[in-house]
mmCIF file of C-alpha atoms and ligand atoms in Angstrom:
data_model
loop_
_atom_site.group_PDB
_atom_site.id
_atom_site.type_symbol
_atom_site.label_atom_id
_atom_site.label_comp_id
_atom_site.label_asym_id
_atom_site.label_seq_id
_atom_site.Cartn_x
_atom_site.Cartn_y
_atom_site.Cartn_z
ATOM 1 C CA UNK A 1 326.278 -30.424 122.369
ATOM 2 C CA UNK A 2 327.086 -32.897 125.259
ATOM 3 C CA UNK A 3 324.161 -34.826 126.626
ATOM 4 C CA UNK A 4 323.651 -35.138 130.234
ATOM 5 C CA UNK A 5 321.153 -38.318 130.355
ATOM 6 C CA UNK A 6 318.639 -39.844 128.359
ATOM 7 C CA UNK A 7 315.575 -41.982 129.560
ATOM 8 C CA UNK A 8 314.340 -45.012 126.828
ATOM 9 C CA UNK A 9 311.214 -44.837 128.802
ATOM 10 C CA UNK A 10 309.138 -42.528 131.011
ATOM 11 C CA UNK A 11 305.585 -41.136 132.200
ATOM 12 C CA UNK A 12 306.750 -38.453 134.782
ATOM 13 C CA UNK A 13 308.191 -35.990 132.313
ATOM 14 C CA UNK A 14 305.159 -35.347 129.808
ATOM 15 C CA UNK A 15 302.147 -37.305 129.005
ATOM 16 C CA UNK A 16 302.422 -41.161 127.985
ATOM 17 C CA UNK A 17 304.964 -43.053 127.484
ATOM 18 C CA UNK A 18 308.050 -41.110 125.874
ATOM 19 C CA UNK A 19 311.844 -40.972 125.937
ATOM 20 C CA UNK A 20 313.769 -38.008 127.492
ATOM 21 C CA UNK A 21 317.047 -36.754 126.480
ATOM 22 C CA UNK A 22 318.589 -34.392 129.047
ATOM 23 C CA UNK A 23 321.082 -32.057 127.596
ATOM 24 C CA UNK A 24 323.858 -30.431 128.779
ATOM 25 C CA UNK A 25 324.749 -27.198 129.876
ATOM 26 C CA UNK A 26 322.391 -24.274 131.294
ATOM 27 C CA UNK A 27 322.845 -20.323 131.847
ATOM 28 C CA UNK A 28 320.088 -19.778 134.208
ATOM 29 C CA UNK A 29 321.447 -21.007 137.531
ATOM 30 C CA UNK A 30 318.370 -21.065 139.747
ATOM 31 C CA UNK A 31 318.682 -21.819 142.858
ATOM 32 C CA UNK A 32 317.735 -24.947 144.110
ATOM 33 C CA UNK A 33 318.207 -26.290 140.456
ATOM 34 C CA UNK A 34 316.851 -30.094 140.466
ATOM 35 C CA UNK A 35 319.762 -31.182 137.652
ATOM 36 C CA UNK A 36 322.520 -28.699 139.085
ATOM 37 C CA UNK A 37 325.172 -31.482 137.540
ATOM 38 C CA UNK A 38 323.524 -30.849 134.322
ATOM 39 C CA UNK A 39 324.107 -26.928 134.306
ATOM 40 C CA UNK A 40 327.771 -27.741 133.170
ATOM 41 C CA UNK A 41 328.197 -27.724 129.221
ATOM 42 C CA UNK A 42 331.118 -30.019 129.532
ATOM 43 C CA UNK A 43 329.285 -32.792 131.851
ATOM 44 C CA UNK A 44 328.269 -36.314 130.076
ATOM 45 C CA UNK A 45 328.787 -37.199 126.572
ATOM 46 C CA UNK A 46 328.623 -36.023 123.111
ATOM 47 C CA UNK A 47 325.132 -36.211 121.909
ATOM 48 C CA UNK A 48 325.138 -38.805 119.204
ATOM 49 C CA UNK A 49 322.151 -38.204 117.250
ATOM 50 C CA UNK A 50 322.000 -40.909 115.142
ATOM 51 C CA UNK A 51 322.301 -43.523 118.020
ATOM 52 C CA UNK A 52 319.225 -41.745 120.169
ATOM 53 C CA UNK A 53 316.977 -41.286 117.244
ATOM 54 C CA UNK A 54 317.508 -44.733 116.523
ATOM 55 C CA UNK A 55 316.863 -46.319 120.032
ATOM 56 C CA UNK A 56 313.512 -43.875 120.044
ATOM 57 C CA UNK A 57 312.443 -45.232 116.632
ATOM 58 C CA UNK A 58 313.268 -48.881 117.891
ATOM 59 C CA UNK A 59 310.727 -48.613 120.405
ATOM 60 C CA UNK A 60 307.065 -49.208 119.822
ATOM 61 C CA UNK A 61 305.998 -47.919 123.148
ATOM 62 C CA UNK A 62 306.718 -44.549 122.791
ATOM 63 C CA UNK A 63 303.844 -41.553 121.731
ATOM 64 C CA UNK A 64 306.332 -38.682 122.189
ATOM 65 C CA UNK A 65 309.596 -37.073 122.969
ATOM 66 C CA UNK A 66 310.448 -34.648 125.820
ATOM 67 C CA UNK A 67 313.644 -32.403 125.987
ATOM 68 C CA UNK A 68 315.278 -30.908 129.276
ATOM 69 C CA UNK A 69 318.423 -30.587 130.687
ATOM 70 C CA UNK A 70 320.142 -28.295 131.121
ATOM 71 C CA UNK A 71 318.927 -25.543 128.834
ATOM 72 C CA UNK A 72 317.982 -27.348 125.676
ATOM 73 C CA UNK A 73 316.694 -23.528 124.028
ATOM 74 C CA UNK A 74 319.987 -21.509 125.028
ATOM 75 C CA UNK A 75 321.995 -19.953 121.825
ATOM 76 C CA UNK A 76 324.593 -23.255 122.305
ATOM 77 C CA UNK A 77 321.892 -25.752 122.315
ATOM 78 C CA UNK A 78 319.358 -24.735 119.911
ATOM 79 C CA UNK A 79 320.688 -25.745 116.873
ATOM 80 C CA UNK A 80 321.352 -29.068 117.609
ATOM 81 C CA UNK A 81 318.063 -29.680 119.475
ATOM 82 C CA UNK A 82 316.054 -27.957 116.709
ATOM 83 C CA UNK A 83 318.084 -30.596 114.173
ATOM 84 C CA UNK A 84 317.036 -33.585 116.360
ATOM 85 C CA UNK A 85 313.105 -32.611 116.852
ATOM 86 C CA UNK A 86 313.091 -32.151 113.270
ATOM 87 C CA UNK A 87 314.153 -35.712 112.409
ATOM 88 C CA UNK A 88 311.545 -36.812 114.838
ATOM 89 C CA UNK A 89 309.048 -35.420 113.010
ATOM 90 C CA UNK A 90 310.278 -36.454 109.639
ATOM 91 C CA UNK A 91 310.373 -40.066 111.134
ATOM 92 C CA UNK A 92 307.264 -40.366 113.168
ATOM 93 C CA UNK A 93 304.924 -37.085 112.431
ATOM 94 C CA UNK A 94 302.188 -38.688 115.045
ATOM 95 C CA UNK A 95 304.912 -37.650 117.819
ATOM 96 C CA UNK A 96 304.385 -35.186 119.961
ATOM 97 C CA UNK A 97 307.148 -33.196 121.437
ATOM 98 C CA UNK A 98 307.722 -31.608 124.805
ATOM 99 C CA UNK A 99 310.305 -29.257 125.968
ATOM 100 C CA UNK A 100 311.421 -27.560 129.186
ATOM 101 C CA UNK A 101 313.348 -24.310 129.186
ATOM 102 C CA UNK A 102 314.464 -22.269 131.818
ATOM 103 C CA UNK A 103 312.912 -19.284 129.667
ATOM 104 C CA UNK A 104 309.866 -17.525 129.241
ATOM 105 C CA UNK A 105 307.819 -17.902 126.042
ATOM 106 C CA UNK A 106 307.246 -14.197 125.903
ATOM 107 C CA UNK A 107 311.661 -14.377 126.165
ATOM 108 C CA UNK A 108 311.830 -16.846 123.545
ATOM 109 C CA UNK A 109 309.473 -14.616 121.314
ATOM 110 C CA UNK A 110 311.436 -11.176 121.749
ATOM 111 C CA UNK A 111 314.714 -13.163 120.949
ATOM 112 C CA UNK A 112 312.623 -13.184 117.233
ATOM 113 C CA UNK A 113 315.547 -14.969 115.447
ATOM 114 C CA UNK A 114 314.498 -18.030 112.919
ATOM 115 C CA UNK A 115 315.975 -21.074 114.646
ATOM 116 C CA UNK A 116 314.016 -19.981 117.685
ATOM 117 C CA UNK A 117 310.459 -19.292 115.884
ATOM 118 C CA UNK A 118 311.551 -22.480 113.648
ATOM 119 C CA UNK A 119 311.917 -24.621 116.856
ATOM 120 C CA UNK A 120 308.617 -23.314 118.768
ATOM 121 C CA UNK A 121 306.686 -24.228 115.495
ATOM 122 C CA UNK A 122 308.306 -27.816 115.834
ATOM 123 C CA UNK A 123 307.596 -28.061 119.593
ATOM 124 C CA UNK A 124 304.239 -28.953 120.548
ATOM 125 C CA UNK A 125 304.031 -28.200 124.771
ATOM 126 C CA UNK A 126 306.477 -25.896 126.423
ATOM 127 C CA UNK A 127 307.395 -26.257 130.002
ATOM 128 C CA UNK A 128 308.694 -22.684 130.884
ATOM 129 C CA UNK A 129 310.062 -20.444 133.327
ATOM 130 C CA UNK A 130 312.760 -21.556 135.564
ATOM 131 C CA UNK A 131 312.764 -23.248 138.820
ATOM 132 C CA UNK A 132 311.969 -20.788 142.202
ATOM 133 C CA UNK A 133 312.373 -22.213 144.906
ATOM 134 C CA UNK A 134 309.933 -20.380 146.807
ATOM 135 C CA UNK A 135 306.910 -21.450 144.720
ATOM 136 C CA UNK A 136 308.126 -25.459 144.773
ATOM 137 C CA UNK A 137 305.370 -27.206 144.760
ATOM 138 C CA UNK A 138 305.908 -31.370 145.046
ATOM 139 C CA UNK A 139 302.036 -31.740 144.325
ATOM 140 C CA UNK A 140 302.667 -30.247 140.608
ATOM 141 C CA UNK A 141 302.247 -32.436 137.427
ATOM 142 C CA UNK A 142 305.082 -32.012 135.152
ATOM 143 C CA UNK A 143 306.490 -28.982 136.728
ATOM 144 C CA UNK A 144 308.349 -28.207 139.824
ATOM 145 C CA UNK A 145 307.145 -24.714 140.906
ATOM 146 C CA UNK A 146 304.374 -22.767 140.067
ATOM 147 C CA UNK A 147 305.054 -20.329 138.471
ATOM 148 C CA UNK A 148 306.387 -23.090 135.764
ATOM 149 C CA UNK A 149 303.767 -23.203 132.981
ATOM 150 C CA UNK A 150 302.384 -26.304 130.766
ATOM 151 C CA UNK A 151 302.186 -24.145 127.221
ATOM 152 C CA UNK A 152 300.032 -25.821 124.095
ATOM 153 C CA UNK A 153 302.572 -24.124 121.863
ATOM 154 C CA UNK A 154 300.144 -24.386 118.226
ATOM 155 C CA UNK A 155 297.044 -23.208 120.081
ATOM 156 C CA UNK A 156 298.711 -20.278 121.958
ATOM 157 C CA UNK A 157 300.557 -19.231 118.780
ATOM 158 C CA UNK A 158 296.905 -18.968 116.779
ATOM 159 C CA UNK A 159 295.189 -17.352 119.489
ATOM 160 C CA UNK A 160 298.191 -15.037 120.146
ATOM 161 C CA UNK A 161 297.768 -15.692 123.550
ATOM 162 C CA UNK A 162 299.498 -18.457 126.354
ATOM 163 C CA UNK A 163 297.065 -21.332 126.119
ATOM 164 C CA UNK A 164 298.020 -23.803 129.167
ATOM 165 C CA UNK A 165 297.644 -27.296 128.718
ATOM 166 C CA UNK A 166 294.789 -29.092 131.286
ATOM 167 C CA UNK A 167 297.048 -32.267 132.905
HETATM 168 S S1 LIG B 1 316.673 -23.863 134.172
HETATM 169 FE FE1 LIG B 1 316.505 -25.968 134.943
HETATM 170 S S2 LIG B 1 318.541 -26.871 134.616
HETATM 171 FE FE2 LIG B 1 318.779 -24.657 134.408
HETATM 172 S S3 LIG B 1 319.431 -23.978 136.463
HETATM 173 FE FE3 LIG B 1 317.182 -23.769 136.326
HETATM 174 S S4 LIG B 1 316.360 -25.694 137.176
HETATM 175 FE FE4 LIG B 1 318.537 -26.031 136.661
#
């Protein structure tokens, strides 16, 4: 997996103060597409894992993780991305973990394959849906159009229902 960018620091892409890694490579073409660079599987670098988890674990600011891209839940990102959340965890279980996806949730449930149900369990808010340009809304927290959603994975998982997250 080639990583597009990665942010030590940030409060516009979650809540608090987490880093953002920005992977590579996206099938979903919307148009409009904020990161349209980052649609390319090829662009930046290899993702060194052991190098990003240890400038995260370095920092003492951080509550959390986000992951976007690119695609970060497409079949030639997924395993990698599940591998990295998972060391996050292992390392610092108070972390919370976000992660945007040009897919649905209902998508990512019908896919019903392990590494996908594996990494939902690991992720703890979903940003879905891709980008349409026709429902951008600059006014949006976290999101850039509305029909984008904010997903508390755990709760909506229990209550078998999509439980959005209040920001
Ligand atoms: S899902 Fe995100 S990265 Fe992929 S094309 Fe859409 S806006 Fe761009």
């Amino acid at each position: 997996m080639n990583m597009a960018g990665f942010y030590d620091e940030s409060i516009s892409n979650g809540l608090g103060w987490r880093a953002v890694l920005f992977v590579s490579g996206c099938p979903h073409h919307c148009p409009g597409c904020h990161n349209k660079i980052a649609q390319d599987y090829n662009y930046g670098t290899k993702f060194n894992k052991e190098e990003i988890v240890n400038r995260i674990m370095d920092n003492s600011i951080l509550k959390g993780v986000t992951i976007s891209g690119g695609e970060p839940l497409c079949k030639e990102n997924i395993p990698e991305v599940l591998d990295f959340i998972k060391e996050i965890k292992e390392k610092r279980p108070e972390f919370n973990i976000w992660c945007y996806t040009g897919y649905t949730l209902e998508q990512l449930e019908e896919r019903k394959d392990k590494i996908t149900d594996e990494c939902l369990n690991e992720i703890d808010v979903l940003v879905d849906g891709r980008f349409v340009e026709s429902r951008k809304d600059p006014t949006l927290k976290f999101r850039g159009s509305s029909n984008q959603r904010i997903i508390d994975i755990h709760k909506s998982l229990m209550q078998k229902q999509v439980v959005q997250l209040a920001v």
